[in-house]
mmCIF file of C-alpha atoms and ligand atoms in Angstrom:
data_model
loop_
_atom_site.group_PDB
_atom_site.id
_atom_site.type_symbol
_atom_site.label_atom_id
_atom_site.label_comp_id
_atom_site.label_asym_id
_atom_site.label_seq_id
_atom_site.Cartn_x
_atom_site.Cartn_y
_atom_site.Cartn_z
ATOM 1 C CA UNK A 1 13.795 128.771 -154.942
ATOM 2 C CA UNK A 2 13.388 127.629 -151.233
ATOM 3 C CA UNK A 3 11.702 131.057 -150.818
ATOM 4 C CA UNK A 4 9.155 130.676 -153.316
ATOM 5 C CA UNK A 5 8.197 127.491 -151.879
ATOM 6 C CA UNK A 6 7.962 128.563 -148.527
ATOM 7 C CA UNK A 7 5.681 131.673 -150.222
ATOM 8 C CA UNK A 8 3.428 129.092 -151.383
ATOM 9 C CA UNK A 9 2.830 126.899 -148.551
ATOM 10 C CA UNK A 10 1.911 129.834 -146.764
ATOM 11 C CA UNK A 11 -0.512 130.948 -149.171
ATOM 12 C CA UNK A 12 -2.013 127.891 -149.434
ATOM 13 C CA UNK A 13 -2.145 127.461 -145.613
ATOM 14 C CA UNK A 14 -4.134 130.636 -145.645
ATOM 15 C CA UNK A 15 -6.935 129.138 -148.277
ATOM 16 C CA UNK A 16 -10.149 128.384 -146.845
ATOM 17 C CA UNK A 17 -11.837 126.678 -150.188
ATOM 18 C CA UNK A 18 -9.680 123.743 -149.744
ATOM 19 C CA UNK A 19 -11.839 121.622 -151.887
ATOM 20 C CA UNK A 20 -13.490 118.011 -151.295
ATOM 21 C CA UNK A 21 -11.749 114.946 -150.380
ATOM 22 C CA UNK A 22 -12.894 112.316 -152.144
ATOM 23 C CA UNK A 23 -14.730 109.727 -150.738
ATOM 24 C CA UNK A 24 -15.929 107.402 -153.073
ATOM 25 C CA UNK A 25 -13.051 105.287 -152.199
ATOM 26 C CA UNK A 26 -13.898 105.284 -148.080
ATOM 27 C CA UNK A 27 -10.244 105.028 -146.881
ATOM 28 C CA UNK A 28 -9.425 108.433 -148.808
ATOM 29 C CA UNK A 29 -12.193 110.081 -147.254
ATOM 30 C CA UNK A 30 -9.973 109.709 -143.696
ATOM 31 C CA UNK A 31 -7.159 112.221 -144.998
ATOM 32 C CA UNK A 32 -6.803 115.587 -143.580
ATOM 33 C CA UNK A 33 -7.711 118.515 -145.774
ATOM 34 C CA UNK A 34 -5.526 120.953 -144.515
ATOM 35 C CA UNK A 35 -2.082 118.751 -145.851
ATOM 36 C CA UNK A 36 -0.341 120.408 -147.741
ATOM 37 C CA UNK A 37 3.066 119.814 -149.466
ATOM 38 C CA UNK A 38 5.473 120.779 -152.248
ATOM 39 C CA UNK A 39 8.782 119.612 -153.352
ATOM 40 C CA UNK A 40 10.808 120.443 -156.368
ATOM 41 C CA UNK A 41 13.698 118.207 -157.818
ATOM 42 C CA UNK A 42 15.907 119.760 -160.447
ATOM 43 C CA UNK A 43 18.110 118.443 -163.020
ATOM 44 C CA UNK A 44 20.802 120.048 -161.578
ATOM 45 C CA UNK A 45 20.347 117.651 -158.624
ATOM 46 C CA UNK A 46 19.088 120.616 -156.076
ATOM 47 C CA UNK A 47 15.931 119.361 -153.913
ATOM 48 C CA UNK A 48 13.572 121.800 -152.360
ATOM 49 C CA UNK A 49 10.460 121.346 -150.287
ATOM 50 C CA UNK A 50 8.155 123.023 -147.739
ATOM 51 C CA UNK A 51 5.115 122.036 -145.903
ATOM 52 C CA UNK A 52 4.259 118.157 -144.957
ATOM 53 C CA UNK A 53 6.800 116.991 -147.882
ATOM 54 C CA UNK A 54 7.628 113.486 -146.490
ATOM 55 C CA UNK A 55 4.576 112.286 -145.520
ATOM 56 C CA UNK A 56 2.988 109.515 -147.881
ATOM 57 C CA UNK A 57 -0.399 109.445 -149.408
ATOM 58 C CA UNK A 58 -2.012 107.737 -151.852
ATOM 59 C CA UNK A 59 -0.653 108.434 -155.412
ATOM 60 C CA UNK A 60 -3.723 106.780 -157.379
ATOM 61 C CA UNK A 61 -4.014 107.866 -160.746
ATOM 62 C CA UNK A 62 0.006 109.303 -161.103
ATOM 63 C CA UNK A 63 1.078 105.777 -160.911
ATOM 64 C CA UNK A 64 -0.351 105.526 -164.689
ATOM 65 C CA UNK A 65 2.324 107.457 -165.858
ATOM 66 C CA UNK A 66 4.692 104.752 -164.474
ATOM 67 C CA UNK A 67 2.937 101.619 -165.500
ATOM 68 C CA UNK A 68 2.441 103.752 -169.546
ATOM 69 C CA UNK A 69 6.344 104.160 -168.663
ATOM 70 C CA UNK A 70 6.644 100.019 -168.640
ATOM 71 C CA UNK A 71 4.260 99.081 -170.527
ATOM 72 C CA UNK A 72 5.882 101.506 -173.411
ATOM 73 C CA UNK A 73 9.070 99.941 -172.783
ATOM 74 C CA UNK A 74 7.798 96.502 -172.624
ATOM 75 C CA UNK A 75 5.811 97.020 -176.360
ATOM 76 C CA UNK A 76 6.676 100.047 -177.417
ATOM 77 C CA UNK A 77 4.161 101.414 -180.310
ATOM 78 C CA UNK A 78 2.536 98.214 -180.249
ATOM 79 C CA UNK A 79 0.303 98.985 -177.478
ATOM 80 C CA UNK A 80 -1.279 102.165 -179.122
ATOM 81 C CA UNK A 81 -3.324 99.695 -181.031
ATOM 82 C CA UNK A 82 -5.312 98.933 -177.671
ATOM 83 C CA UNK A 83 -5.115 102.327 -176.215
ATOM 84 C CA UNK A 84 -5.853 105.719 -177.846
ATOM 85 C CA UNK A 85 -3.548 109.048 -177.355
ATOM 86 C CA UNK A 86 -6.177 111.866 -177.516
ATOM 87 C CA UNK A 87 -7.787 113.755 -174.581
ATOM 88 C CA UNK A 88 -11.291 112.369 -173.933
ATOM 89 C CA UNK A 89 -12.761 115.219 -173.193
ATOM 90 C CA UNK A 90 -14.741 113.588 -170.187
ATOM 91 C CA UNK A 91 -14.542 112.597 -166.565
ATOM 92 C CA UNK A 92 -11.727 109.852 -165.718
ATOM 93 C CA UNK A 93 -14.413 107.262 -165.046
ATOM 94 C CA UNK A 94 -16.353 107.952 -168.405
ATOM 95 C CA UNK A 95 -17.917 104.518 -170.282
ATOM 96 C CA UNK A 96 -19.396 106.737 -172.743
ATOM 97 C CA UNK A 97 -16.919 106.773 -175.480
ATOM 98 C CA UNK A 98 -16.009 102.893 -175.577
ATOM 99 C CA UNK A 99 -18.994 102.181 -176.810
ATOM 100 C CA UNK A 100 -18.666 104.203 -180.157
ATOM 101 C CA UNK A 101 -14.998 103.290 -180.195
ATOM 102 C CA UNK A 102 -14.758 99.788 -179.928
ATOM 103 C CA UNK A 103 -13.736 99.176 -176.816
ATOM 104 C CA UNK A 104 -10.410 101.150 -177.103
ATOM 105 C CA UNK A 105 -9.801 104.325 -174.471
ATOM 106 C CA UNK A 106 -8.895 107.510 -175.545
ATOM 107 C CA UNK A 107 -5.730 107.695 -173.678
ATOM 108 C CA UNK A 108 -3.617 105.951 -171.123
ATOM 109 C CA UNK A 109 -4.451 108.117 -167.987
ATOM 110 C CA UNK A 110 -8.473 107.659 -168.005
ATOM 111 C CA UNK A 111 -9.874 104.582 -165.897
ATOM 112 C CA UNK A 112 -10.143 102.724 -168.811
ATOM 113 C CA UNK A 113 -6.802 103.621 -170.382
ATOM 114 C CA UNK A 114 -5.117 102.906 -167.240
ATOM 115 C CA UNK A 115 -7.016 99.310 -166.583
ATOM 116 C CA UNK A 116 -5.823 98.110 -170.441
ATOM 117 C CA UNK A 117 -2.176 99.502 -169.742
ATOM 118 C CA UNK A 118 -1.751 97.054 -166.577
ATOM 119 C CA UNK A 119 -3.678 94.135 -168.757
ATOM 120 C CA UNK A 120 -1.223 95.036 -171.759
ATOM 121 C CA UNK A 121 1.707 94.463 -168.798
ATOM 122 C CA UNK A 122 0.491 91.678 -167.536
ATOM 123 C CA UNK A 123 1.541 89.409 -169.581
ATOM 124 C CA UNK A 124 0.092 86.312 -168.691
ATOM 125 C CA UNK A 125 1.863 86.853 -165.373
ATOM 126 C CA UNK A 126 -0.168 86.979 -162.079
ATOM 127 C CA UNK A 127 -1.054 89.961 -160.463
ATOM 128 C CA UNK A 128 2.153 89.550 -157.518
ATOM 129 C CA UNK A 129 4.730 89.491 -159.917
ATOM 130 C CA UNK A 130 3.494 92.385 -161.877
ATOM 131 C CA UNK A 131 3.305 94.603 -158.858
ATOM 132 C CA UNK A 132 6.901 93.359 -157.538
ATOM 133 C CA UNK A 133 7.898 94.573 -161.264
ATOM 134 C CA UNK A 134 6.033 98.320 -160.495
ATOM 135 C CA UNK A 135 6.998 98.467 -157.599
ATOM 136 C CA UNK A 136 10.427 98.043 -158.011
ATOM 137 C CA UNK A 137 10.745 100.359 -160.938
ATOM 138 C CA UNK A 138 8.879 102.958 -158.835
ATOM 139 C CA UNK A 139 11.689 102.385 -156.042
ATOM 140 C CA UNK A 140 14.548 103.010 -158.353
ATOM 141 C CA UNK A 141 13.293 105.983 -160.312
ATOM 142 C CA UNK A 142 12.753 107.176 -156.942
ATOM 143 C CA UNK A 143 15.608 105.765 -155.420
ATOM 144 C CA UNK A 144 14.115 104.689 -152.318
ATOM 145 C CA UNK A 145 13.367 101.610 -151.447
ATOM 146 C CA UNK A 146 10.984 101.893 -148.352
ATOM 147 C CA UNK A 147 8.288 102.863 -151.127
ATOM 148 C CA UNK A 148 5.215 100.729 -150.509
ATOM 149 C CA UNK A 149 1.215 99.714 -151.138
ATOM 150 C CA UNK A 150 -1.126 100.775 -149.087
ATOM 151 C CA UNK A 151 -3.206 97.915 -148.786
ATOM 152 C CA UNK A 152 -5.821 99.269 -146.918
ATOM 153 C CA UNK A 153 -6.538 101.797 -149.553
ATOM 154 C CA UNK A 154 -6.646 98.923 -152.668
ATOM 155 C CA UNK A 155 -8.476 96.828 -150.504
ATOM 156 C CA UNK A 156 -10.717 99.666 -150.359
ATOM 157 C CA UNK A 157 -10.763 100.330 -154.027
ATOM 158 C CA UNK A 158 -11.339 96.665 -154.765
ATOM 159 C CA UNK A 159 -14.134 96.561 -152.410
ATOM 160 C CA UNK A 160 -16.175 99.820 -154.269
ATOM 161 C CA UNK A 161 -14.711 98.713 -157.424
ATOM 162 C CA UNK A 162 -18.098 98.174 -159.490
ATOM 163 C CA UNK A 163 -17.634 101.716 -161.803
ATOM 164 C CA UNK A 164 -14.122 100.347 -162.428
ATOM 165 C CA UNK A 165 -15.303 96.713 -162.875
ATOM 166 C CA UNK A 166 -18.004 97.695 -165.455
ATOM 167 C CA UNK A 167 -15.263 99.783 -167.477
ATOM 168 C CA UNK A 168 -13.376 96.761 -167.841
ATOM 169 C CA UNK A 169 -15.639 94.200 -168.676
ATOM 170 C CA UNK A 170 -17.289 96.141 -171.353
ATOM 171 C CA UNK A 171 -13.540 96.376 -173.165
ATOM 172 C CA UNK A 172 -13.138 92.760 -172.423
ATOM 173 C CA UNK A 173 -16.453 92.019 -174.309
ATOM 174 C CA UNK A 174 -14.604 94.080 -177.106
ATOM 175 C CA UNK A 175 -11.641 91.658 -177.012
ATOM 176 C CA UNK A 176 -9.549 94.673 -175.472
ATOM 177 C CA UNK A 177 -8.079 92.588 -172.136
ATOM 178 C CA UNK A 178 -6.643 89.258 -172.310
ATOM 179 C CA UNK A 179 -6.438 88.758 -168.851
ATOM 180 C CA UNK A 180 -8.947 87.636 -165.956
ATOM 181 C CA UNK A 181 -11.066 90.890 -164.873
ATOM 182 C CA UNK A 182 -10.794 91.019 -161.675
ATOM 183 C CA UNK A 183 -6.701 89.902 -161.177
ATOM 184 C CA UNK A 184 -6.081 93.216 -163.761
ATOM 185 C CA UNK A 185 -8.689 95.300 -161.438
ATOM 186 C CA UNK A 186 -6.572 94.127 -158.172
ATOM 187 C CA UNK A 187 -3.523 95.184 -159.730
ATOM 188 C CA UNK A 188 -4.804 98.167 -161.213
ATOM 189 C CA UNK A 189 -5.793 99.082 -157.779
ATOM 190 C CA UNK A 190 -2.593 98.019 -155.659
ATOM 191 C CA UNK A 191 -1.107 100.184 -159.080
ATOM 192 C CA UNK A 192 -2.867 103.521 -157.491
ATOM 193 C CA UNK A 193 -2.601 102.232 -153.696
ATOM 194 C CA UNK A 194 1.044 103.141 -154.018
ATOM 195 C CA UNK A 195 1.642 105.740 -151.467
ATOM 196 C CA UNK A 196 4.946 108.006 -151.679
ATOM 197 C CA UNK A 197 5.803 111.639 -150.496
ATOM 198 C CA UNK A 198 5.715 114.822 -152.733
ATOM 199 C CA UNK A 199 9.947 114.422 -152.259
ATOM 200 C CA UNK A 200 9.720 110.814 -153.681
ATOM 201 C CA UNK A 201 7.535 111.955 -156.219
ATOM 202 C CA UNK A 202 9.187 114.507 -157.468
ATOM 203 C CA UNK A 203 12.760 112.537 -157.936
ATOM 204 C CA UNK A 204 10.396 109.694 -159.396
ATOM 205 C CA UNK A 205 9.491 112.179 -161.830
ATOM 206 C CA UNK A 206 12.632 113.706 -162.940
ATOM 207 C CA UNK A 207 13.953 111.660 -165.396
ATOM 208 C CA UNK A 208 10.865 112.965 -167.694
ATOM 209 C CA UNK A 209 12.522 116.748 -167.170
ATOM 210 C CA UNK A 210 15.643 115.449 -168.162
ATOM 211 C CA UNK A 211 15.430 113.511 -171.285
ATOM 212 C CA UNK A 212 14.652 109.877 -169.882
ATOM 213 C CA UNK A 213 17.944 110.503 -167.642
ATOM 214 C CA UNK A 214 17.621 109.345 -164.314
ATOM 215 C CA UNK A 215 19.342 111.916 -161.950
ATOM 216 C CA UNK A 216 21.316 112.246 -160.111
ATOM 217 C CA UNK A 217 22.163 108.036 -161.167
ATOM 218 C CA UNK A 218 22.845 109.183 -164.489
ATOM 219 C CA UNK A 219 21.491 106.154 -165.794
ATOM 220 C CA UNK A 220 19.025 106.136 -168.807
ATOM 221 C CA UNK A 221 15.306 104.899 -168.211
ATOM 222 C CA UNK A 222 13.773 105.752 -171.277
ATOM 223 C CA UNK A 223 14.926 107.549 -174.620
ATOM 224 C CA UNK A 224 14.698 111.566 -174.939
ATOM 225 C CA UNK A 225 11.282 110.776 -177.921
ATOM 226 C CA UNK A 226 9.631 108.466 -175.098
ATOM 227 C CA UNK A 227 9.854 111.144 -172.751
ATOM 228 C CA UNK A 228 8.738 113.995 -174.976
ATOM 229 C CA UNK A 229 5.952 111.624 -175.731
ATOM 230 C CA UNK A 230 5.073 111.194 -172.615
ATOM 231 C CA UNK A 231 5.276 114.511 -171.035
ATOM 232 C CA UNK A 232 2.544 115.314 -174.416
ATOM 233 C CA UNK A 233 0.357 112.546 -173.003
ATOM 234 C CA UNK A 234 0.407 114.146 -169.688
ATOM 235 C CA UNK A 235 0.171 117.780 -170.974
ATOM 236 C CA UNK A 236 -2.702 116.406 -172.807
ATOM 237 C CA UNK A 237 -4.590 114.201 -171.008
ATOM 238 C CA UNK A 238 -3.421 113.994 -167.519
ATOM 239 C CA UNK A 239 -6.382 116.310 -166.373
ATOM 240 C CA UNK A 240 -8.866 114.732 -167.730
ATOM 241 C CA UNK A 241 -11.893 117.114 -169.087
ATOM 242 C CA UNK A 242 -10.029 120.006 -167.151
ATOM 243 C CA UNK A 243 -6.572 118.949 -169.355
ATOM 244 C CA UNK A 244 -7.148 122.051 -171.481
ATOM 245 C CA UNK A 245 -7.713 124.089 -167.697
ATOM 246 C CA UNK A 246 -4.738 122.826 -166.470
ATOM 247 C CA UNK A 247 -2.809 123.974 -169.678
ATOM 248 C CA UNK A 248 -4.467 127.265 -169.440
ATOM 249 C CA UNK A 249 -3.708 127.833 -165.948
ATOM 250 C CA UNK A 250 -0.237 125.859 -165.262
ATOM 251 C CA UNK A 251 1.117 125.083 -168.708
ATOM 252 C CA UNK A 252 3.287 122.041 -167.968
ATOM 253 C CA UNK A 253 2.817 118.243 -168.282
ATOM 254 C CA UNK A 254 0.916 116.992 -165.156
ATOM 255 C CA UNK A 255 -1.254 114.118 -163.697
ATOM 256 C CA UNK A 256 -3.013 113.980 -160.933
ATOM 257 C CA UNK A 257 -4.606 111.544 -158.855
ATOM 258 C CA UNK A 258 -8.047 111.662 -156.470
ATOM 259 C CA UNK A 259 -5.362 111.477 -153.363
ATOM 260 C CA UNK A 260 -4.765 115.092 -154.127
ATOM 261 C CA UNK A 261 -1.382 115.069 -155.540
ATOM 262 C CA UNK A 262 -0.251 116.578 -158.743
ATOM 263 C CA UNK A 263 3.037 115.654 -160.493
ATOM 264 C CA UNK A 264 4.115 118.194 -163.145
ATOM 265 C CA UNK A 265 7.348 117.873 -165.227
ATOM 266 C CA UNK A 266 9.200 121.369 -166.272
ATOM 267 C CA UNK A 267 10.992 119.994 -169.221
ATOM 268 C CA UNK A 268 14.974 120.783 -168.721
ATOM 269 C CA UNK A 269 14.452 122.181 -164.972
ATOM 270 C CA UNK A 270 12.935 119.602 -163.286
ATOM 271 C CA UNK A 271 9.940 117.899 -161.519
ATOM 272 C CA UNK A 272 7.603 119.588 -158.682
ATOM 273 C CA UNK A 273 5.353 117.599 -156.883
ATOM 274 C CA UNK A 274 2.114 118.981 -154.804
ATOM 275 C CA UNK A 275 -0.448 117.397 -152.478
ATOM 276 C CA UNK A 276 -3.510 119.194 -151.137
ATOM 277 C CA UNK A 277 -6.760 116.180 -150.653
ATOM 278 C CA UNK A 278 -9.302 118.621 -151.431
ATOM 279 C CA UNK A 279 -10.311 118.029 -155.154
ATOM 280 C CA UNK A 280 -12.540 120.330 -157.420
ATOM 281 C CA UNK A 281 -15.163 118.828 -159.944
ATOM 282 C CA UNK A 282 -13.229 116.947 -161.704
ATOM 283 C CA UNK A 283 -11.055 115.083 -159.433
ATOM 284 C CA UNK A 284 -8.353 117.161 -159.859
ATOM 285 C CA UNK A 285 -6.243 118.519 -156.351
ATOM 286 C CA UNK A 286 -8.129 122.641 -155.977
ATOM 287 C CA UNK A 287 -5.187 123.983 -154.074
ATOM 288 C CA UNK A 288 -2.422 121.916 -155.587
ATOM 289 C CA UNK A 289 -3.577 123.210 -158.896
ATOM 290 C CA UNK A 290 -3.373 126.884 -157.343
ATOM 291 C CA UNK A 291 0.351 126.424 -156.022
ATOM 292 C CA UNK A 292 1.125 125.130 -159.513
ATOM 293 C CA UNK A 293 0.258 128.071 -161.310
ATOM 294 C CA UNK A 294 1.403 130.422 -158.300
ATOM 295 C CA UNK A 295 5.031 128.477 -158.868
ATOM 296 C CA UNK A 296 5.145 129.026 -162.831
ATOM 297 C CA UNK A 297 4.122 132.651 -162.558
ATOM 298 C CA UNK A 298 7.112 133.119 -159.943
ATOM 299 C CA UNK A 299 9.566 130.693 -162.118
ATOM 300 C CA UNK A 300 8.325 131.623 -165.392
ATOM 301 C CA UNK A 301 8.841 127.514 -165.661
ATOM 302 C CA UNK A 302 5.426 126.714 -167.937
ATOM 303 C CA UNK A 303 6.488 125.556 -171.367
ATOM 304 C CA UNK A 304 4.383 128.522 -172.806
ATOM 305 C CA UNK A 305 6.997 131.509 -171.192
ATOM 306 C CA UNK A 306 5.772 133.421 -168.077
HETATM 307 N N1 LIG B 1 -8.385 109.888 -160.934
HETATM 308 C C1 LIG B 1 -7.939 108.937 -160.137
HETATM 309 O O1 LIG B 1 -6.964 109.107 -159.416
HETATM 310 C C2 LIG B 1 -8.750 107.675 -160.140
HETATM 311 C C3 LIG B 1 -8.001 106.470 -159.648
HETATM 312 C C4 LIG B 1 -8.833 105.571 -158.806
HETATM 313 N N2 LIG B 1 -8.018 104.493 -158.330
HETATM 314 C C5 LIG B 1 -10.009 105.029 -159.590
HETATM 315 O O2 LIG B 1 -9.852 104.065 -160.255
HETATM 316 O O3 LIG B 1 -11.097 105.533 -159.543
#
């Protein structure tokens, strides 16, 4: 397995369409588009990695699957009534469809999905104590505890936040958030200012390859439905309007985030995470979309076969 990583850092390291960082958060637009980095986690407990796979960056839009992850255990089915569970069909930061919808989003890993998930969380609680709660779940499915915000980067975010902003008071003029706009928008954004390693990422993610088991703890975060559940979510919307690509191309359950990394969940083997900055059209990571499908065509890992 180490030698199919290695295989793929070099091919990527050898791309020269690397994408485009994105920018329209300005502290992203710093990050180096050559990065790259992989790391795999199996159930078994083995860890493999190659290229820059302990250096943090910004996990934006992954974190979603970890606050749906609370916010399902916090109120279960109940919160499907203020959040949808089919794929959009258009870009993350799409108004379009709450308007004809009554203010609910299609799914939890759009902007809007995501910014009603952390409302839904919140719980009358201020914005502190609901990031000391994500955060330290994040730490101890990752089991590390030196995982941290990048403040810089929400501070950022908060600063350009008007696209964001406008998604969530249009669903608050439907009745959809109960809490103050702009406390859920600055926790929203400390949410995806989280920034972890593809190594930390991919043990975060490995309890959704093993049946809501944490490994190599043992210890139970969520039950095997919930995980199936939410490995569909992310098979189904975690892409966005390229969900259906991703399927095409990759096959497994993945999100990604506009800091380049992708987090995709082999049900039974384990979790790989990938980071390239340089994002295609749709906000998606170019090259860590490419070392995906390069690693199921060597594994034959996709949930569709080889
Ligand atoms: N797709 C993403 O990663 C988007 C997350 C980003 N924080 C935003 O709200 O725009």
């Amino acid at each position: 397995m180490q030698d199919v990583l290695n295989e793929i850092a070099r091919a990527m390291a050898a791309e020269t369409e690397r994408g485009k960082v994105a920018d329209y958060i300005p502290e992203l637009a710093h990050v180096d588009p050559q990065k790259f980095a992989i790391s795999l986690a199996t159930v078994e407990g083995a860890r493999y990695s190659a290229g820059c796979a302990t250096t943090p960056f910004s996990i934006q839009s992954i974190s979603k699957v970890f606050t749906l992850t609370i916010a399902l255990g916090k109120m279960g089915d109940a919160l499907w009534s203020n959040v949808g569970r089919e794929p959009s069909g258009d870009p993350f930061n799409s108004i379009v469809q709450l308007e004809h919808e009554g203010g609910k989003p299609r799914n939890p890993f759009i902007n809007a999905g995501a910014i009603a998930v952390v409302d839904a969380i919140m719980m009358g609680h201020e914005p502190k104590e609901t990031l000391a709660e994500l955060l330290s779940f994040v730490r101890y499915i990752a089991d590390d505890d030196s995982i941290c915000f990048d403040h810089t980067v929400a501070a950022s975010e908060m600063a350009h936040r008007d696209r964001n902003a406008s998604l969530a008071h249009f669903m608050k003029a439907f009745g959809r958030l109960r809490h103050d706009v702009d406390k859920v928008l600055g926790t929203y954004f400390h949410q995806c200012a989280i920034a972890m390693s593809c190594q930390q990422l991919a043990h975060a993610g490995l309890f959704l390859a093993s049946d809501g088991v944490n490994q190599p703890s043992n210890i139970r975060v969520v039950s095997p439905q919930r995980a199936r559940r939410i490995n569909s979510l992310m098979m189904m919307c975690g892409h966005y309007d390229a969900s259906g690509e991703f399927a095409f191309r990759v096959g497994l359950p993945g999100k990604s985030g506009v800091g380049g990394g992708i987090l995709a969940i082999a049900p039974g083997q384990g979790a790989i995470a990938v980071w390239s900055p340089g994002l295609d059209e749709y906000g998606n990571s170019l090259l860590g979309t490419k070392a995906l499908e390069m690693f199921v065509q060597r594994t034959g890992w996709s949930v569709f076969g080889h």
